[in-house]
Every structure is written in C-alpha cells, then in structure tokens.
C-alpha cells in the first residue's frame, strides 16, 4: 500500500506509470511525475491538497488529485 509521502518521494525523482482505481471501481493508468518543470524553475505553481497526492499527468498536461489508497502500482522502469 502506498502513502502520500512514498508516492511523492518516488515520483519526485522518476516519471512513473501509475495504476489507479477510482472509488467507483474504474481502473485508470496514468504517466505521471511530481512537477512538470525542473526544481529550480518556480514559475509554475504546484497546487496542494491535504488528503490527496497532487501529480502532473503527462498525457493530459494537467494536475491530477489522487487518493493514496487508490494507487495500486507505480512502475518507474520501462
């Protein structure tokens, strides 16, 4: 089981394929990373959420808010 901190620390370094199950049971697969820009570039604001993991979806070019308990796997090697 993944936690908010473990997901953030893993995707802060790597881009990953995240398999996710929504509360209705629908399964999704996303290519995600922690932030779309490099660490030194602060022009783009990263939103926050107290209970969810906020990650950048590469295929849709937008922020996603995921429940940590919904993440079933993260693949970082392709």
CSV table of N, CA and C in Angstrom, one decimal:
chain,number,residue,atom,x,y,z
A,1,UNK,N,0.8,-1.2,0.0
A,1,UNK,CA,0.0,0.0,0.0
A,1,UNK,C,0.9,1.2,0.0
A,2,UNK,N,0.5,2.2,-0.8
A,2,UNK,CA,1.3,3.4,-0.9
A,2,UNK,C,0.7,4.5,0.0
A,3,UNK,N,1.6,5.4,0.5
A,3,UNK,CA,1.2,6.5,1.2
A,3,UNK,C,1.5,7.8,0.4
A,4,UNK,N,0.9,8.9,0.9
A,4,UNK,CA,1.1,10.2,0.2
A,4,UNK,C,2.6,10.5,0.1
A,5,UNK,N,3.4,10.3,1.2
A,5,UNK,CA,4.8,10.6,1.2
A,5,UNK,C,5.6,9.6,0.3
A,6,UNK,N,5.3,8.4,0.3
A,6,UNK,CA,6.0,7.4,-0.5
A,6,UNK,C,5.8,7.7,-2.0
A,7,UNK,N,4.6,8.0,-2.4
A,7,UNK,CA,4.3,8.4,-3.8
A,7,UNK,C,5.1,9.6,-4.2
A,8,UNK,N,5.0,10.6,-3.4
A,8,UNK,CA,5.7,11.9,-3.7
A,8,UNK,C,7.2,11.7,-3.8
A,9,UNK,N,7.8,10.9,-2.9
A,9,UNK,CA,9.2,10.7,-2.9
A,9,UNK,C,9.7,9.9,-4.1
A,10,UNK,N,8.9,9.0,-4.5
A,10,UNK,CA,9.2,8.1,-5.7
A,10,UNK,C,9.1,8.9,-7.0
A,11,UNK,N,8.0,9.7,-7.1
A,11,UNK,CA,7.8,10.4,-8.4
A,11,UNK,C,8.5,11.8,-8.4
A,12,UNK,N,9.1,12.2,-7.3
A,12,UNK,CA,9.9,13.4,-7.3
A,12,UNK,C,11.2,13.1,-8.1
A,13,UNK,N,11.7,11.9,-8.2
A,13,UNK,CA,12.9,11.5,-8.9
A,13,UNK,C,12.6,11.0,-10.3
A,14,UNK,N,11.6,10.1,-10.3
A,14,UNK,CA,11.3,9.3,-11.6
A,14,UNK,C,9.9,9.8,-12.2
A,15,UNK,N,9.8,9.5,-13.5
A,15,UNK,CA,8.5,9.5,-14.1
A,15,UNK,C,7.9,8.1,-14.0
A,16,UNK,N,6.7,8.0,-13.7
A,16,UNK,CA,6.1,6.6,-13.5
A,16,UNK,C,4.8,6.4,-14.1
A,17,UNK,N,4.6,5.1,-14.4
A,17,UNK,CA,3.3,4.7,-14.9
A,17,UNK,C,2.5,4.3,-13.6
A,18,UNK,N,1.4,5.0,-13.3
A,18,UNK,CA,0.7,4.8,-12.1
A,18,UNK,C,-0.7,4.1,-12.5
A,19,UNK,N,-0.9,3.0,-11.8
A,19,UNK,CA,-2.2,2.3,-12.0
A,19,UNK,C,-3.0,2.7,-10.8
A,20,UNK,N,-4.2,3.1,-11.1
A,20,UNK,CA,-5.1,3.7,-10.1
A,20,UNK,C,-6.5,3.2,-10.2
A,21,UNK,N,-7.2,3.0,-9.1
A,21,UNK,CA,-8.5,2.5,-9.0
A,21,UNK,C,-9.4,3.6,-8.4
A,22,UNK,N,-10.4,4.1,-9.1
A,22,UNK,CA,-11.3,5.1,-8.6
A,22,UNK,C,-12.2,4.5,-7.6
A,23,UNK,N,-12.9,5.4,-6.8
A,23,UNK,CA,-13.8,4.9,-5.8
A,23,UNK,C,-15.0,4.1,-6.4
A,24,UNK,N,-15.3,4.3,-7.6
A,24,UNK,CA,-16.4,3.6,-8.3
A,24,UNK,C,-16.0,2.3,-8.8
A,25,UNK,N,-14.7,2.0,-8.8
A,25,UNK,CA,-14.1,0.7,-9.2
A,25,UNK,C,-13.5,0.8,-10.6
A,26,UNK,N,-13.6,1.9,-11.3
A,26,UNK,CA,-12.9,2.1,-12.6
A,26,UNK,C,-11.4,2.1,-12.4
A,27,UNK,N,-10.7,1.4,-13.3
A,27,UNK,CA,-9.3,1.4,-13.3
A,27,UNK,C,-8.7,2.3,-14.3
A,28,UNK,N,-7.7,3.1,-13.9
A,28,UNK,CA,-7.0,4.1,-14.8
A,28,UNK,C,-5.6,3.8,-14.8
A,29,UNK,N,-4.9,4.3,-15.8
A,29,UNK,CA,-3.4,4.2,-15.9
A,29,UNK,C,-2.9,5.6,-16.4
A,30,UNK,N,-2.0,6.2,-15.7
A,30,UNK,CA,-1.5,7.5,-16.0
A,30,UNK,C,0.0,7.5,-16.0
A,31,UNK,N,0.6,8.3,-16.9
A,31,UNK,CA,2.0,8.6,-16.9
A,31,UNK,C,2.2,9.9,-16.1
A,32,UNK,N,2.9,9.8,-14.9
A,32,UNK,CA,2.9,11.0,-14.0
A,32,UNK,C,4.3,11.3,-13.6
A,33,UNK,N,4.4,12.5,-13.1
A,33,UNK,CA,5.6,13.0,-12.5
A,33,UNK,C,5.2,14.0,-11.4
A,34,UNK,N,6.2,14.3,-10.5
A,34,UNK,CA,5.9,15.2,-9.4
A,34,UNK,C,5.6,16.6,-9.8
A,35,UNK,N,6.4,17.1,-10.8
A,35,UNK,CA,6.2,18.5,-11.3
A,35,UNK,C,6.7,18.6,-12.7
A,36,UNK,N,6.0,19.3,-13.6
A,36,UNK,CA,6.4,19.3,-15.0
A,36,UNK,C,7.7,20.1,-15.3
A,37,UNK,N,8.1,21.0,-14.4
A,37,UNK,CA,9.3,21.8,-14.6
A,37,UNK,C,10.4,21.3,-13.7
A,38,UNK,N,11.6,21.8,-13.9
A,38,UNK,CA,12.7,21.4,-13.1
A,38,UNK,C,12.6,22.1,-11.7
A,39,UNK,N,13.3,21.6,-10.7
A,39,UNK,CA,13.2,22.1,-9.4
A,39,UNK,C,13.6,23.6,-9.3
A,40,UNK,N,14.5,24.1,-10.1
A,40,UNK,CA,14.9,25.5,-10.0
A,40,UNK,C,14.0,26.4,-10.7
A,41,UNK,N,13.0,26.0,-11.4
A,41,UNK,CA,12.1,26.8,-12.2
A,41,UNK,C,10.8,26.9,-11.4
A,42,UNK,N,10.6,28.1,-10.7
A,42,UNK,CA,9.4,28.2,-9.8
A,42,UNK,C,8.3,29.0,-10.5
A,43,UNK,N,8.3,29.1,-11.8
A,43,UNK,CA,7.2,29.9,-12.5
A,43,UNK,C,5.9,29.2,-12.4
A,44,UNK,N,5.8,27.9,-12.3
A,44,UNK,CA,4.5,27.2,-12.3
A,44,UNK,C,4.2,26.8,-10.9
A,45,UNK,N,3.1,27.2,-10.5
A,45,UNK,CA,2.6,26.9,-9.1
A,45,UNK,C,2.1,25.4,-9.1
A,46,UNK,N,2.5,24.7,-8.0
A,46,UNK,CA,2.0,23.3,-7.8
A,46,UNK,C,0.9,23.4,-6.8
A,47,UNK,N,-0.3,23.0,-7.1
A,47,UNK,CA,-1.4,23.0,-6.1
A,47,UNK,C,-1.2,22.0,-5.0
A,48,UNK,N,-1.9,22.2,-3.9
A,48,UNK,CA,-1.8,21.2,-2.8
A,48,UNK,C,-3.2,20.8,-2.4
A,49,UNK,N,-3.2,19.6,-1.7
A,49,UNK,CA,-4.4,19.1,-1.2
A,49,UNK,C,-4.1,18.3,0.1
A,50,UNK,N,-4.9,18.5,1.2
A,50,UNK,CA,-4.5,17.9,2.4
A,50,UNK,C,-4.5,16.4,2.4
A,51,UNK,N,-5.4,15.8,1.7
A,51,UNK,CA,-5.6,14.3,1.7
A,51,UNK,C,-5.2,13.6,0.5
A,52,UNK,N,-4.9,14.3,-0.6
A,52,UNK,CA,-4.6,13.6,-1.9
A,52,UNK,C,-3.2,13.9,-2.4
A,53,UNK,N,-2.8,13.1,-3.2
A,53,UNK,CA,-1.5,13.3,-3.9
A,53,UNK,C,-1.7,14.1,-5.2
A,54,UNK,N,-1.0,15.2,-5.3
A,54,UNK,CA,-1.1,16.0,-6.5
A,54,UNK,C,0.1,15.7,-7.4
A,55,UNK,N,-0.2,15.2,-8.6
A,55,UNK,CA,0.8,14.8,-9.6
A,55,UNK,C,0.5,15.4,-11.0
A,56,UNK,N,1.5,15.6,-11.8
A,56,UNK,CA,1.3,16.1,-13.1
A,56,UNK,C,1.1,14.9,-14.1
A,57,UNK,N,0.0,14.9,-14.8
A,57,UNK,CA,-0.3,13.9,-15.8
A,57,UNK,C,0.3,14.3,-17.2
A,58,UNK,N,1.3,13.5,-17.6
A,58,UNK,CA,2.0,13.8,-18.9
A,58,UNK,C,1.1,13.7,-20.1
A,59,UNK,N,0.2,12.8,-20.2
A,59,UNK,CA,-0.6,12.6,-21.4
A,59,UNK,C,-1.7,13.7,-21.5
A,60,UNK,N,-2.2,14.2,-20.4
A,60,UNK,CA,-3.2,15.3,-20.5
A,60,UNK,C,-2.7,16.7,-20.1
A,61,UNK,N,-1.5,16.8,-19.7
A,61,UNK,CA,-0.9,18.0,-19.4
A,61,UNK,C,-1.7,18.8,-18.4
A,62,UNK,N,-2.0,18.1,-17.3
A,62,UNK,CA,-2.8,18.8,-16.2
A,62,UNK,C,-2.5,18.1,-14.9
A,63,UNK,N,-2.8,18.8,-13.8
A,63,UNK,CA,-2.7,18.2,-12.5
A,63,UNK,C,-3.8,17.2,-12.2
A,64,UNK,N,-3.4,16.1,-11.5
A,64,UNK,CA,-4.4,15.1,-11.1
A,64,UNK,C,-4.3,15.0,-9.5
A,65,UNK,N,-5.4,14.8,-8.9
A,65,UNK,CA,-5.5,14.7,-7.5
A,65,UNK,C,-5.9,13.2,-7.2
A,66,UNK,N,-5.0,12.4,-6.7
A,66,UNK,CA,-5.3,11.0,-6.5
A,66,UNK,C,-5.3,10.7,-5.0
A,67,UNK,N,-6.2,9.8,-4.6
A,67,UNK,CA,-6.3,9.2,-3.3
A,67,UNK,C,-5.1,8.2,-3.2
A,68,UNK,N,-4.3,8.3,-2.1
A,68,UNK,CA,-3.2,7.4,-2.0
A,68,UNK,C,-3.6,5.9,-1.9
A,69,UNK,N,-4.8,5.7,-1.3
A,69,UNK,CA,-5.3,4.3,-1.2
A,69,UNK,C,-5.8,3.7,-2.5
A,70,UNK,N,-6.0,4.6,-3.5
A,70,UNK,CA,-6.4,4.1,-4.8
A,70,UNK,C,-5.3,3.7,-5.7
A,71,UNK,N,-4.0,4.1,-5.4
A,71,UNK,CA,-2.9,3.8,-6.2
A,71,UNK,C,-2.5,2.3,-6.0
A,72,UNK,N,-2.6,1.5,-7.0
A,72,UNK,CA,-2.3,0.1,-6.9
A,72,UNK,C,-0.9,-0.3,-7.3
A,73,UNK,N,-0.2,0.4,-8.2
A,73,UNK,CA,1.2,0.2,-8.5
A,73,UNK,C,1.8,1.4,-9.2
A,74,UNK,N,3.1,1.5,-9.1
A,74,UNK,CA,3.9,2.6,-9.7
A,74,UNK,C,5.0,1.9,-10.4
A,75,UNK,N,5.1,2.0,-11.7
A,75,UNK,CA,6.2,1.4,-12.5
A,75,UNK,C,7.1,2.5,-12.9
A,76,UNK,N,8.4,2.5,-12.6
A,76,UNK,CA,9.3,3.6,-12.9
A,76,UNK,C,10.4,3.1,-14.0
A,77,UNK,N,10.4,1.8,-14.3
A,77,UNK,CA,11.3,1.3,-15.3
A,77,UNK,C,10.5,0.8,-16.4
A,78,UNK,N,10.9,1.2,-17.6
A,78,UNK,CA,10.2,0.8,-18.8
A,78,UNK,C,11.0,0.0,-19.8
